[in-house]
Coordinates of C-alpha atoms in Angstrom, one line a residue:
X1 CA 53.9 27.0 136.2
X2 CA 54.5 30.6 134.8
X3 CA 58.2 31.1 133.3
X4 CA 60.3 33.2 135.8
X5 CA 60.2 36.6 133.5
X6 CA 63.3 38.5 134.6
X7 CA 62.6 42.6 132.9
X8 CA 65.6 44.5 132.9
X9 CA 65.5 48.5 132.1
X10 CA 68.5 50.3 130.4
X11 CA 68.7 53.8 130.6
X12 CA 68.5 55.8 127.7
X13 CA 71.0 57.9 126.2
X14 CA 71.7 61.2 127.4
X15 CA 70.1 63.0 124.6
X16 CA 71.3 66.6 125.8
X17 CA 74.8 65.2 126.3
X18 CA 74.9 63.9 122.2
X19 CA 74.1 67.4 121.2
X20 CA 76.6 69.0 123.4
X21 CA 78.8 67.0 121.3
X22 CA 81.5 68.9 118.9
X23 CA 82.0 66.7 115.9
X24 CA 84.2 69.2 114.3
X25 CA 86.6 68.1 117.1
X26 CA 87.2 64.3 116.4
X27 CA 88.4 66.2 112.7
X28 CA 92.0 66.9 112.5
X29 CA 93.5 70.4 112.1
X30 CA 94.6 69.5 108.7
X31 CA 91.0 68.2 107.5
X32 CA 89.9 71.3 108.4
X33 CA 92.0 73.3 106.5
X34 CA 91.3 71.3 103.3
X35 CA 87.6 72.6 104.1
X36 CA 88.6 76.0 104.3
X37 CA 90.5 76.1 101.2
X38 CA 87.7 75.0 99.3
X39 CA 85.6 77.6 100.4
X40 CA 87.9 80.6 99.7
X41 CA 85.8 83.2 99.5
X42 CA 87.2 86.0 102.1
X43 CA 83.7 86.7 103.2
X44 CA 82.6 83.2 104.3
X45 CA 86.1 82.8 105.8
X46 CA 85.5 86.0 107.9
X47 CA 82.7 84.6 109.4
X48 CA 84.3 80.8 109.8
X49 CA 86.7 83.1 111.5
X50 CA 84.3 84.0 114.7
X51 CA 83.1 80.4 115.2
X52 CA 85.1 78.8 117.7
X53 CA 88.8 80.0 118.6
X54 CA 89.7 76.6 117.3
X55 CA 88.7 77.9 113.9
X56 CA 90.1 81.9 114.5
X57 CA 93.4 79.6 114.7
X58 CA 93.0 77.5 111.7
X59 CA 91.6 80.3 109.4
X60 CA 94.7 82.3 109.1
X61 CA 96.4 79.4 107.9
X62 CA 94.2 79.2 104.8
X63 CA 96.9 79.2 101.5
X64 CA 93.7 79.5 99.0
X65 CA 91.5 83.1 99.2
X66 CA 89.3 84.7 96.9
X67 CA 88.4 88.1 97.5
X68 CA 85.4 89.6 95.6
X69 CA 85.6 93.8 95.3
X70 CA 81.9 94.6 96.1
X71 CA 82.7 97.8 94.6
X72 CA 85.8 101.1 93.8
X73 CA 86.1 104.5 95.2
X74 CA 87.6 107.3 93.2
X75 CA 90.7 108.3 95.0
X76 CA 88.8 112.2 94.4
X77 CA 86.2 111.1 96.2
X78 CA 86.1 108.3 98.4
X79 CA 83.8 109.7 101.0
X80 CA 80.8 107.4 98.4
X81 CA 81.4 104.6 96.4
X82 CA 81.2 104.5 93.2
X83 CA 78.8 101.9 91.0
X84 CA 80.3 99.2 89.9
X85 CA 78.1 99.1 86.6
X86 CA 79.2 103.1 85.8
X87 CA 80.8 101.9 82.0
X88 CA 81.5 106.0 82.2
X89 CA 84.6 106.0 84.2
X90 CA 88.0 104.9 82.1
X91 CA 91.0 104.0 82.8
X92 CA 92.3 107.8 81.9
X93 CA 90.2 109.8 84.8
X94 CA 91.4 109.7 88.6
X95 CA 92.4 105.8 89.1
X96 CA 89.9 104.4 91.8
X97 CA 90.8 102.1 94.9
X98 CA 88.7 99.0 95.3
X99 CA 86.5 98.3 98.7
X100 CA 85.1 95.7 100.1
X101 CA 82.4 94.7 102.8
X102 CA 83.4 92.6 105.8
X103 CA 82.9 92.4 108.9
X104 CA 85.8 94.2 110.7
X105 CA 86.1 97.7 111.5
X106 CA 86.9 99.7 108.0
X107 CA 86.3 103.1 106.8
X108 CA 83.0 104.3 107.1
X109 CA 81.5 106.8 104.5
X110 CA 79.1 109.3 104.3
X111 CA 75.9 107.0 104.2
X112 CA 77.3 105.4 107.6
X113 CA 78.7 102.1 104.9
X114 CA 81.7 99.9 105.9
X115 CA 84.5 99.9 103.4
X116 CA 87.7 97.5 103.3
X117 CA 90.3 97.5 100.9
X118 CA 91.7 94.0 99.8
X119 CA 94.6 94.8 102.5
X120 CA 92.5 95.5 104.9
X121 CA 90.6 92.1 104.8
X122 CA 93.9 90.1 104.4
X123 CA 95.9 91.5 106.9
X124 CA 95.1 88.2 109.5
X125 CA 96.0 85.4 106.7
X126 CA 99.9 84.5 107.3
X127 CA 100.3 81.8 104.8
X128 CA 98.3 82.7 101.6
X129 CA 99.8 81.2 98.7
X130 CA 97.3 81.6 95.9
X131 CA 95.3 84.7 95.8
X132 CA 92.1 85.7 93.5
X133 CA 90.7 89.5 94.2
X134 CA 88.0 89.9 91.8
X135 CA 86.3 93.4 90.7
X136 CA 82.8 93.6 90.0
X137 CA 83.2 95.2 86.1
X138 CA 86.4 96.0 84.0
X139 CA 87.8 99.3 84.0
X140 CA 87.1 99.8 80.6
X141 CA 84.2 101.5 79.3
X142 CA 83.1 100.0 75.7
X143 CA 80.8 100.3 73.5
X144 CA 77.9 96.9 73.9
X145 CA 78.6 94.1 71.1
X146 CA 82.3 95.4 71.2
X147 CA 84.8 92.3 72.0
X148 CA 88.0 93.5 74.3
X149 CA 90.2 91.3 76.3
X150 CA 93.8 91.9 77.4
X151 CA 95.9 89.5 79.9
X152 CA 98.6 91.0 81.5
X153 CA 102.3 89.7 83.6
X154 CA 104.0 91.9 85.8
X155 CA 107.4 91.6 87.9
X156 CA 108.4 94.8 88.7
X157 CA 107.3 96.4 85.7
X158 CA 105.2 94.6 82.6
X159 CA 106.7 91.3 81.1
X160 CA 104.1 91.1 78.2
X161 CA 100.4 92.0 77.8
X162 CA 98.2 90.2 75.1
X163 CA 94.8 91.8 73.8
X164 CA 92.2 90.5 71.6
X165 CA 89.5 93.0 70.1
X166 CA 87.2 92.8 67.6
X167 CA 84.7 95.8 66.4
X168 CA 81.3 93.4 66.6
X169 CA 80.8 89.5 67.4
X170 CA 78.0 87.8 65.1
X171 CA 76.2 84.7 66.7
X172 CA 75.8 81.4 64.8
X173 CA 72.7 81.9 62.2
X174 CA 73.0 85.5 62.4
X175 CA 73.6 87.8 59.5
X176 CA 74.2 91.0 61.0
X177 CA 76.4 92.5 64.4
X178 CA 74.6 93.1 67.2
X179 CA 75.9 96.5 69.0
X180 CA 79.3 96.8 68.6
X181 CA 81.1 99.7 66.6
X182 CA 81.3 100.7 62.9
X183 CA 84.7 98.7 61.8
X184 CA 85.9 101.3 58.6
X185 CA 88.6 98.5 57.6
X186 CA 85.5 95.8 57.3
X187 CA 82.8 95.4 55.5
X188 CA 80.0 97.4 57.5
X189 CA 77.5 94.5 57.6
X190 CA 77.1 90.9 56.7
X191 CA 79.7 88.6 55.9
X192 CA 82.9 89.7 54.1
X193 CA 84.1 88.8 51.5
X194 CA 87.8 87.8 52.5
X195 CA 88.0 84.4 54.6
X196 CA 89.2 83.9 57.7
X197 CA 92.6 81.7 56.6
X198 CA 93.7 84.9 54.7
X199 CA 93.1 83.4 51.6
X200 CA 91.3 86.1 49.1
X201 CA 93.4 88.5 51.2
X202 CA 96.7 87.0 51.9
X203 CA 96.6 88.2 55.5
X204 CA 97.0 91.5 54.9
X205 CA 95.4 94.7 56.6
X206 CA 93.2 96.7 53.6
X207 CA 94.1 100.0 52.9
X208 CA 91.1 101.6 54.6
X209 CA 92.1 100.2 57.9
X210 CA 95.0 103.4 58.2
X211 CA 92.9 105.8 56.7
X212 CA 89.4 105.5 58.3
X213 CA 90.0 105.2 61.4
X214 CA 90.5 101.5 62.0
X215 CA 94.1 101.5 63.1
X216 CA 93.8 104.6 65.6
X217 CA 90.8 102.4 67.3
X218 CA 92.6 99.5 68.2
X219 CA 95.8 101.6 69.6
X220 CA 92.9 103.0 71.8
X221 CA 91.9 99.4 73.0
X222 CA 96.0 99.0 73.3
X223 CA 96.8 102.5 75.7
X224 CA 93.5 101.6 77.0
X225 CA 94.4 97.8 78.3
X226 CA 97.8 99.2 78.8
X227 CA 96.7 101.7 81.4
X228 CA 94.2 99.2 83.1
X229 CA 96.9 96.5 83.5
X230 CA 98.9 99.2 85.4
X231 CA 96.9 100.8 87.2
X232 CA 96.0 97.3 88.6
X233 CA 99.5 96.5 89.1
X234 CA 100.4 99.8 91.3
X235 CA 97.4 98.6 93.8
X236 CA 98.6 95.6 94.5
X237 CA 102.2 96.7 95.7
X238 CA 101.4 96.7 99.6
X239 CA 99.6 93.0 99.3
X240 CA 102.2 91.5 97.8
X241 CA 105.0 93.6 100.5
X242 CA 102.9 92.0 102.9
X243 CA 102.1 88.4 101.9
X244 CA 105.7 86.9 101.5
X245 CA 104.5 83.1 101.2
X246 CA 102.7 84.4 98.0
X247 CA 103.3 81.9 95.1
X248 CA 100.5 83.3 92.2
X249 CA 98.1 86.5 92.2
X250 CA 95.6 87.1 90.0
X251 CA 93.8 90.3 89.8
X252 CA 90.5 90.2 87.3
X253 CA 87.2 91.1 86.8
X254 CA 83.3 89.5 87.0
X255 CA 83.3 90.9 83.0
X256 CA 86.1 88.9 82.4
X257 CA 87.8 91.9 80.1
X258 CA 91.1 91.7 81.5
X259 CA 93.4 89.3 83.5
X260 CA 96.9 90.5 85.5
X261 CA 98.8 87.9 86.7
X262 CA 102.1 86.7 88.8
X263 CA 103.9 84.4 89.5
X264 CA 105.9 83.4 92.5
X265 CA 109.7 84.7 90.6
X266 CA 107.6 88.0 89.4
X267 CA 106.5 89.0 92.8
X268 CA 109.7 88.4 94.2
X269 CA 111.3 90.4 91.7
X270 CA 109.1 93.3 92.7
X271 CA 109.6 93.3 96.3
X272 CA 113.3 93.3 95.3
X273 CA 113.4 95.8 92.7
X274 CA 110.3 98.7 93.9
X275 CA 108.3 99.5 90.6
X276 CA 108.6 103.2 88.6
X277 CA 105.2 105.1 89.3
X278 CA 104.1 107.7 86.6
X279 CA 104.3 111.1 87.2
X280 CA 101.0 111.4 85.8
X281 CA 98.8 109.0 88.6
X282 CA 99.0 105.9 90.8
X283 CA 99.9 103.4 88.4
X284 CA 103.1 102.0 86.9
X285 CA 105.0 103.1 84.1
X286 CA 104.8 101.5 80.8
X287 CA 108.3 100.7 79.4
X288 CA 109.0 101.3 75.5
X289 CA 107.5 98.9 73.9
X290 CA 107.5 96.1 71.1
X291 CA 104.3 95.5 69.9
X292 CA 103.3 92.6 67.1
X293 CA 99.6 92.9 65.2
X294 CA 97.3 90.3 63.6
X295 CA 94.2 92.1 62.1
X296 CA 91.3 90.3 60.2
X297 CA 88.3 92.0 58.4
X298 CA 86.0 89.0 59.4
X299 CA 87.4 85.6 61.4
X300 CA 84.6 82.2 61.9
X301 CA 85.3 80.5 64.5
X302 CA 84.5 76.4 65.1
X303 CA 81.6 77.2 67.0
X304 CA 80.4 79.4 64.1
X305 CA 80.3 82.5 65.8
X306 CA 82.5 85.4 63.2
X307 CA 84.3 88.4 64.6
X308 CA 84.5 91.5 62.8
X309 CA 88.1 93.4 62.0
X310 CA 89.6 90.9 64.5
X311 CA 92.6 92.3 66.2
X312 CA 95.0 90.3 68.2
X313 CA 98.6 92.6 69.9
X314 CA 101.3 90.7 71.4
X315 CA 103.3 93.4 73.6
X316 CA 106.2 92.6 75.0
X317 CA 109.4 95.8 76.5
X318 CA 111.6 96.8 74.0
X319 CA 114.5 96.3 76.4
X320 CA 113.5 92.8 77.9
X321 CA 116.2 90.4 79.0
X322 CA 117.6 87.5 76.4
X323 CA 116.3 85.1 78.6
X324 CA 112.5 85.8 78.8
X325 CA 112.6 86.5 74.7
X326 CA 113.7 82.6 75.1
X327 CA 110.0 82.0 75.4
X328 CA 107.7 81.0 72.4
X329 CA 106.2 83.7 71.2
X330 CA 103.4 81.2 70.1
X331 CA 102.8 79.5 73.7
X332 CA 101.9 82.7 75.8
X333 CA 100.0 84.5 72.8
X334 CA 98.0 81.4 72.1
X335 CA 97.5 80.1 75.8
X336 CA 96.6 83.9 77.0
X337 CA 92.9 83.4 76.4
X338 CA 89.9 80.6 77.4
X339 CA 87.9 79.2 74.7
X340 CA 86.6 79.9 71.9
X341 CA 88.9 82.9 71.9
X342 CA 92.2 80.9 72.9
X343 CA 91.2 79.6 69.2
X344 CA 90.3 83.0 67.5
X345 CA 94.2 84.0 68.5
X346 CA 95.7 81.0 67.2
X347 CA 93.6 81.1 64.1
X348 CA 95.0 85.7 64.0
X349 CA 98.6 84.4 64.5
X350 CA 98.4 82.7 61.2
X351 CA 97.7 85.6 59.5
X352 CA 100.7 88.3 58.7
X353 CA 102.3 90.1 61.2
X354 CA 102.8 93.8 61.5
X355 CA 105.5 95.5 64.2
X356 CA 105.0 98.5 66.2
X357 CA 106.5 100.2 68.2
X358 CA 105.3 102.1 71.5
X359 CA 107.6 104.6 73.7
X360 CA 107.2 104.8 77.6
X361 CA 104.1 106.6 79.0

Protein backbone atom coordinates (compact mmCIF):
# COMPACT_ATOMS: atom_id res chain seq x y z
CA UNK A 1 0.00 0.00 0.00
CA UNK A 2 1.57 3.29 -1.38
CA UNK A 3 2.11 6.10 1.53
CA UNK A 4 -0.58 8.86 1.04
CA UNK A 5 2.04 11.62 -0.44
CA UNK A 6 0.41 14.98 0.37
CA UNK A 7 2.78 17.83 -2.17
CA UNK A 8 2.21 21.19 -1.16
CA UNK A 9 3.49 24.33 -3.48
CA UNK A 10 4.51 27.65 -1.90
CA UNK A 11 4.73 30.56 -3.98
CA UNK A 12 7.79 32.14 -4.55
CA UNK A 13 8.85 35.44 -3.58
CA UNK A 14 7.88 38.37 -5.47
CA UNK A 15 11.25 38.98 -6.95
CA UNK A 16 10.16 42.44 -8.56
CA UNK A 17 8.67 43.53 -5.28
CA UNK A 18 12.38 42.79 -3.25
CA UNK A 19 13.99 45.14 -5.79
CA UNK A 20 11.37 47.78 -5.44
CA UNK A 21 12.56 47.76 -2.02
CA UNK A 22 14.40 51.06 -0.52
CA UNK A 23 16.92 49.85 1.99
CA UNK A 24 18.20 53.25 2.55
CA UNK A 25 14.74 53.76 4.15
CA UNK A 26 14.84 51.21 7.18
CA UNK A 27 18.23 53.65 7.92
CA UNK A 28 17.66 56.47 10.19
CA UNK A 29 18.04 60.18 9.26
CA UNK A 30 20.92 60.46 11.60
CA UNK A 31 22.79 57.24 10.03
CA UNK A 32 22.63 58.91 7.03
CA UNK A 33 24.08 61.92 7.94
CA UNK A 34 27.17 60.13 9.51
CA UNK A 35 27.50 58.82 5.79
CA UNK A 36 27.42 62.05 4.37
CA UNK A 37 29.97 63.55 6.57
CA UNK A 38 32.32 61.04 5.76
CA UNK A 39 32.13 61.73 2.29
CA UNK A 40 32.59 65.49 2.30
CA UNK A 41 33.61 66.23 -0.82
CA UNK A 42 31.11 69.11 -2.16
CA UNK A 43 31.04 67.43 -5.57
CA UNK A 44 29.88 63.96 -4.51
CA UNK A 45 27.51 65.68 -2.05
CA UNK A 46 25.98 67.65 -5.01
CA UNK A 47 25.18 64.70 -6.67
CA UNK A 48 23.86 62.68 -3.30
CA UNK A 49 21.90 65.87 -3.35
CA UNK A 50 19.61 64.88 -6.60
CA UNK A 51 18.97 61.28 -5.41
CA UNK A 52 15.84 61.15 -3.63
CA UNK A 53 14.20 64.26 -1.91
CA UNK A 54 14.81 62.36 1.23
CA UNK A 55 18.46 62.89 0.66
CA UNK A 56 18.03 66.89 -1.00
CA UNK A 57 16.68 67.13 2.81
CA UNK A 58 19.36 65.42 4.63
CA UNK A 59 22.26 66.94 2.50
CA UNK A 60 22.05 70.38 3.71
CA UNK A 61 22.42 69.35 7.07
CA UNK A 62 25.87 67.99 6.40
CA UNK A 63 28.36 69.86 9.31
CA UNK A 64 31.59 68.38 7.46
CA UNK A 65 32.45 69.75 3.64
CA UNK A 66 35.40 69.77 1.63
CA UNK A 67 35.51 71.83 -1.35
CA UNK A 68 38.28 71.24 -3.94
CA UNK A 69 39.04 74.72 -6.30
CA UNK A 70 39.30 73.01 -9.71
CA UNK A 71 40.88 76.07 -10.72
CA UNK A 72 41.27 80.59 -10.20
CA UNK A 73 40.27 83.35 -12.51
CA UNK A 74 42.15 86.60 -12.56
CA UNK A 75 39.73 89.18 -11.34
CA UNK A 76 41.29 91.07 -14.95
CA UNK A 77 40.11 88.44 -16.68
CA UNK A 78 37.63 86.10 -15.70
CA UNK A 79 35.98 85.53 -18.97
CA UNK A 80 38.97 82.11 -19.03
CA UNK A 81 40.34 80.36 -16.33
CA UNK A 82 43.47 80.48 -15.51
CA UNK A 83 45.92 77.04 -15.08
CA UNK A 84 46.23 75.93 -12.03
CA UNK A 85 49.91 74.75 -12.59
CA UNK A 86 50.88 78.59 -14.06
CA UNK A 87 53.98 78.93 -11.05
CA UNK A 88 54.12 82.55 -13.16
CA UNK A 89 51.42 84.30 -11.44
CA UNK A 90 52.33 85.74 -7.68
CA UNK A 91 50.81 86.93 -5.09
CA UNK A 92 51.82 90.74 -6.17
CA UNK A 93 49.84 90.75 -9.74
CA UNK A 94 45.85 91.12 -9.93
CA UNK A 95 44.60 88.74 -6.95
CA UNK A 96 42.50 85.87 -8.71
CA UNK A 97 39.05 84.37 -7.41
CA UNK A 98 38.84 80.67 -7.22
CA UNK A 99 36.10 78.54 -9.30
CA UNK A 100 34.75 75.55 -9.11
CA UNK A 101 32.74 72.91 -11.30
CA UNK A 102 29.36 71.59 -10.08
CA UNK A 103 26.52 70.96 -11.24
CA UNK A 104 24.26 74.08 -10.62
CA UNK A 105 23.85 76.93 -12.76
CA UNK A 106 27.18 79.17 -12.45
CA UNK A 107 28.96 81.60 -14.67
CA UNK A 108 29.65 80.47 -17.92
CA UNK A 109 32.81 81.60 -19.85
CA UNK A 110 33.89 82.10 -23.10
CA UNK A 111 34.61 78.32 -24.06
CA UNK A 112 30.76 77.68 -22.98
CA UNK A 113 32.57 76.18 -19.21
CA UNK A 114 30.61 76.27 -15.86
CA UNK A 115 32.25 78.23 -13.11
CA UNK A 116 31.30 78.33 -9.26
CA UNK A 117 32.86 80.14 -6.60
CA UNK A 118 33.15 78.31 -3.10
CA UNK A 119 29.91 80.59 -2.23
CA UNK A 120 28.19 79.67 -4.87
CA UNK A 121 28.37 75.75 -4.17
CA UNK A 122 27.67 76.31 -0.37
CA UNK A 123 24.92 78.44 -0.47
CA UNK A 124 22.22 75.22 0.23
CA UNK A 125 24.38 73.84 3.42
CA UNK A 126 22.68 75.49 6.74
CA UNK A 127 24.59 73.87 9.29
CA UNK A 128 28.33 73.50 8.20
CA UNK A 129 30.53 73.47 11.06
CA UNK A 130 33.91 72.44 9.73
CA UNK A 131 34.88 73.63 6.31
CA UNK A 132 38.08 72.58 4.00
CA UNK A 133 38.22 74.58 0.50
CA UNK A 134 41.26 73.36 -1.18
CA UNK A 135 43.21 75.18 -4.24
CA UNK A 136 44.74 73.14 -6.76
CA UNK A 137 48.62 74.92 -6.32
CA UNK A 138 49.90 77.65 -3.86
CA UNK A 139 49.94 81.10 -4.92
CA UNK A 140 53.41 81.33 -4.76
CA UNK A 141 55.63 80.94 -7.64
CA UNK A 142 59.18 79.33 -6.47
CA UNK A 143 61.89 78.30 -7.82
CA UNK A 144 61.85 73.80 -7.96
CA UNK A 145 64.03 72.28 -4.90
CA UNK A 146 63.10 75.60 -3.02
CA UNK A 147 61.40 74.64 0.55
CA UNK A 148 58.47 77.46 1.50
CA UNK A 149 55.67 76.92 3.94
CA UNK A 150 53.77 79.61 5.93
CA UNK A 151 50.57 78.82 8.29
CA UNK A 152 48.46 81.55 8.90
CA UNK A 153 45.37 82.73 11.78
CA UNK A 154 43.05 85.30 11.13
CA UNK A 155 40.19 87.12 13.24
CA UNK A 156 39.48 90.09 11.80
CA UNK A 157 42.86 90.83 10.80
CA UNK A 158 46.22 88.34 11.24
CA UNK A 159 46.78 86.88 14.78
CA UNK A 160 50.24 85.29 13.81
CA UNK A 161 51.71 83.71 10.57
CA UNK A 162 54.61 81.10 10.84
CA UNK A 163 56.96 80.36 7.66
CA UNK A 164 59.56 77.91 7.20
CA UNK A 165 62.08 78.24 4.10
CA UNK A 166 65.01 76.83 3.16
CA UNK A 167 67.15 77.73 -0.17
CA UNK A 168 67.58 73.66 -1.25
CA UNK A 169 66.49 70.37 0.59
CA UNK A 170 69.15 67.38 0.20
CA UNK A 171 67.71 63.75 0.29
CA UNK A 172 69.28 61.04 2.54
CA UNK A 173 72.58 59.71 0.70
CA UNK A 174 72.83 62.67 -1.30
CA UNK A 175 75.72 65.02 -1.47
CA UNK A 176 74.49 67.79 -3.49
CA UNK A 177 70.81 70.10 -3.68
CA UNK A 178 68.67 69.20 -6.17
CA UNK A 179 67.05 72.55 -7.79
CA UNK A 180 66.59 74.99 -5.39
CA UNK A 181 68.39 78.50 -5.21
CA UNK A 182 71.96 79.66 -4.73
CA UNK A 183 71.92 80.35 -0.63
CA UNK A 184 74.97 83.31 -0.44
CA UNK A 185 74.87 82.83 3.51
CA UNK A 186 75.65 78.90 2.98
CA UNK A 187 78.01 77.01 1.74
CA UNK A 188 77.09 76.67 -2.08
CA UNK A 189 77.26 72.87 -2.20
CA UNK A 190 77.82 69.81 -0.09
CA UNK A 191 77.71 69.68 3.51
CA UNK A 192 78.72 72.67 5.72
CA UNK A 193 80.79 72.98 7.87
CA UNK A 194 78.68 74.44 10.93
CA UNK A 195 76.29 71.71 12.56
CA UNK A 196 72.86 71.81 12.91
CA UNK A 197 72.81 72.33 17.13
CA UNK A 198 74.73 75.60 16.48
CA UNK A 199 77.67 74.32 17.74
CA UNK A 200 80.89 75.49 15.53
CA UNK A 201 78.57 78.52 14.93
CA UNK A 202 76.85 79.36 18.16
CA UNK A 203 73.61 79.92 16.35
CA UNK A 204 74.46 82.77 14.76
CA UNK A 205 73.60 84.16 11.16
CA UNK A 206 77.32 84.58 9.09
CA UNK A 207 78.19 87.81 7.99
CA UNK A 208 77.53 87.01 4.29
CA UNK A 209 73.96 86.34 5.02
CA UNK A 210 73.27 90.64 5.06
CA UNK A 211 75.56 91.30 2.48
CA UNK A 212 74.87 88.79 -0.40
CA UNK A 213 71.69 88.63 -0.63
CA UNK A 214 70.53 86.13 1.86
CA UNK A 215 68.54 88.24 4.20
CA UNK A 216 66.66 90.27 1.43
CA UNK A 217 65.48 86.62 0.07
CA UNK A 218 63.86 85.35 2.92
CA UNK A 219 61.91 88.96 3.61
CA UNK A 220 60.73 88.05 -0.08
CA UNK A 221 59.41 84.50 1.11
CA UNK A 222 58.04 86.71 4.32
CA UNK A 223 55.91 89.79 2.09
CA UNK A 224 55.40 86.95 -0.17
CA UNK A 225 53.50 84.42 2.47
CA UNK A 226 52.30 87.60 4.01
CA UNK A 227 50.37 88.75 0.97
CA UNK A 228 49.12 85.14 0.12
CA UNK A 229 47.67 84.67 3.69
CA UNK A 230 45.71 87.93 2.98
CA UNK A 231 44.68 87.78 0.04
CA UNK A 232 43.19 84.39 1.08
CA UNK A 233 41.61 85.90 4.06
CA UNK A 234 39.72 88.84 2.04
CA UNK A 235 38.00 85.88 -0.15
CA UNK A 236 36.60 84.28 2.41
CA UNK A 237 34.63 87.23 4.12
CA UNK A 238 31.11 86.47 2.36
CA UNK A 239 31.41 82.51 3.41
CA UNK A 240 32.03 83.09 6.73
CA UNK A 241 28.99 86.24 6.79
CA UNK A 242 27.07 83.53 5.45
CA UNK A 243 27.71 80.27 7.36
CA UNK A 244 26.96 81.38 11.13
CA UNK A 245 27.15 77.71 12.56
CA UNK A 246 30.87 77.83 11.35
CA UNK A 247 33.11 76.45 14.16
CA UNK A 248 36.80 76.01 12.04
CA UNK A 249 37.86 77.01 8.30
CA UNK A 250 40.69 76.01 6.72
CA UNK A 251 41.69 77.42 3.48
CA UNK A 252 44.92 75.47 1.79
CA UNK A 253 46.38 74.17 -1.03
CA UNK A 254 46.99 70.49 -2.99
CA UNK A 255 51.00 71.89 -2.78
CA UNK A 256 50.69 72.09 0.69
CA UNK A 257 52.73 75.66 0.77
CA UNK A 258 50.58 77.45 2.85
CA UNK A 259 47.74 76.92 5.53
CA UNK A 260 45.06 79.85 6.76
CA UNK A 261 43.11 78.89 9.45
CA UNK A 262 40.10 79.86 12.07
CA UNK A 263 38.72 79.15 14.61
CA UNK A 264 35.11 79.46 15.87
CA UNK A 265 36.15 82.99 18.43
CA UNK A 266 38.20 84.31 15.17
CA UNK A 267 35.35 84.14 12.81
CA UNK A 268 33.18 85.56 15.12
CA UNK A 269 35.36 88.25 15.80
CA UNK A 270 35.32 89.09 12.09
CA UNK A 271 31.76 89.17 11.44
CA UNK A 272 31.77 91.57 14.47
CA UNK A 273 34.51 93.68 13.73
CA UNK A 274 34.55 93.99 9.38
CA UNK A 275 38.27 93.56 8.32
CA UNK A 276 40.56 96.79 6.75
CA UNK A 277 41.02 96.08 2.91
CA UNK A 278 44.20 97.60 1.25
CA UNK A 279 44.04 100.43 -0.83
CA UNK A 280 46.27 98.64 -3.06
CA UNK A 281 43.81 95.23 -3.97
CA UNK A 282 41.27 92.79 -2.61
CA UNK A 283 43.11 91.55 0.31
CA UNK A 284 43.50 92.56 3.98
CA UNK A 285 45.79 94.74 5.44
CA UNK A 286 48.86 93.60 7.19
CA UNK A 287 49.20 95.37 10.66
CA UNK A 288 52.77 96.54 11.89
CA UNK A 289 54.41 93.78 12.74
CA UNK A 290 56.77 91.85 15.19
CA UNK A 291 58.73 89.47 13.57
CA UNK A 292 61.29 86.74 15.31
CA UNK A 293 64.09 84.81 12.90
CA UNK A 294 65.95 81.46 13.36
CA UNK A 295 68.42 81.05 10.34
CA UNK A 296 70.68 77.96 9.88
CA UNK A 297 73.45 77.52 7.07
CA UNK A 298 72.73 73.70 6.96
CA UNK A 299 70.05 71.79 9.56
CA UNK A 300 69.91 67.36 9.39
CA UNK A 301 67.01 66.32 10.19
CA UNK A 302 66.13 62.55 12.07
CA UNK A 303 65.15 61.28 8.82
CA UNK A 304 68.50 62.38 7.36
CA UNK A 305 67.24 64.68 4.92
CA UNK A 306 69.53 68.42 5.52
CA UNK A 307 68.06 71.79 4.60
CA UNK A 308 70.20 74.45 3.36
CA UNK A 309 70.16 78.30 5.04
CA UNK A 310 67.08 77.08 7.06
CA UNK A 311 64.86 79.89 7.87
CA UNK A 312 62.14 79.72 10.33
CA UNK A 313 59.82 83.56 11.11
CA UNK A 314 57.41 83.68 13.84
CA UNK A 315 55.17 86.92 13.02
CA UNK A 316 53.00 88.01 15.31
CA UNK A 317 51.06 92.34 15.29
CA UNK A 318 53.06 94.66 16.99
CA UNK A 319 49.93 95.97 18.81
CA UNK A 320 48.30 92.55 19.77
CA UNK A 321 46.22 92.22 22.95
CA UNK A 322 48.08 91.01 26.46
CA UNK A 323 45.99 88.19 26.39
CA UNK A 324 46.82 86.40 23.07
CA UNK A 325 50.82 87.28 23.85
CA UNK A 326 49.71 84.82 26.94
CA UNK A 327 50.36 82.11 24.51
CA UNK A 328 53.69 80.04 24.29
CA UNK A 329 55.51 81.33 21.78
CA UNK A 330 56.96 77.72 21.59
CA UNK A 331 53.55 75.81 21.21
CA UNK A 332 52.15 77.57 18.01
CA UNK A 333 55.76 77.99 16.28
CA UNK A 334 56.52 74.37 16.98
CA UNK A 335 52.93 72.79 16.28
CA UNK A 336 52.47 75.07 12.97
CA UNK A 337 54.00 72.48 10.74
CA UNK A 338 53.40 68.30 9.98
CA UNK A 339 56.40 66.22 10.11
CA UNK A 340 59.46 66.11 9.55
CA UNK A 341 59.26 69.84 9.35
CA UNK A 342 57.22 70.31 12.78
CA UNK A 343 60.80 68.92 13.85
CA UNK A 344 63.12 71.16 11.59
CA UNK A 345 61.28 74.27 13.56
CA UNK A 346 61.75 72.97 16.83
CA UNK A 347 65.30 72.00 16.10
CA UNK A 348 65.54 76.40 14.37
CA UNK A 349 64.01 77.58 17.67
CA UNK A 350 67.05 76.40 19.46
CA UNK A 351 69.14 78.30 17.64
CA UNK A 352 69.49 82.36 18.48
CA UNK A 353 66.91 84.56 17.81
CA UNK A 354 66.90 87.70 15.80
CA UNK A 355 63.81 90.52 15.99
CA UNK A 356 62.44 92.44 13.24
CA UNK A 357 60.30 94.55 12.73
CA UNK A 358 57.67 95.10 9.79
CA UNK A 359 55.26 98.33 9.31
CA UNK A 360 51.65 97.92 7.78
CA UNK A 361 51.38 97.35 4.07
Amino acid sequence: MRPDLTCRVYPEPDSMAMDMIDHFDRLPDSLLLLVFNKIGDVKALGRCNVVSRRFHTLVPQVDNVVVRVDCVISDDDSSSAASSSDKSRGPFSNLFRFVFGGIDDGEIDQAGVTHHSPTQVLKNFNEIRFLRIELPSGELGIDDGVLLKWRADFGSTLDNCVILGASSVISPGSSKASGGVQDNGAAADGVCSNNSNGGDDNGSIPDSFYTNGGLKLRVVWTISSLIAASARHYLLQPIISEHKTLDNLVLTDADGQGVLCMNRDQLEELRVKPLSASSASKRTLVPALNMRLWYAPHLELPDGVVLKGATLVAIRPSEQSAAKKEVSDGSWVSTAFEEPFGTAAKMLVKRRTYCLEMNSF
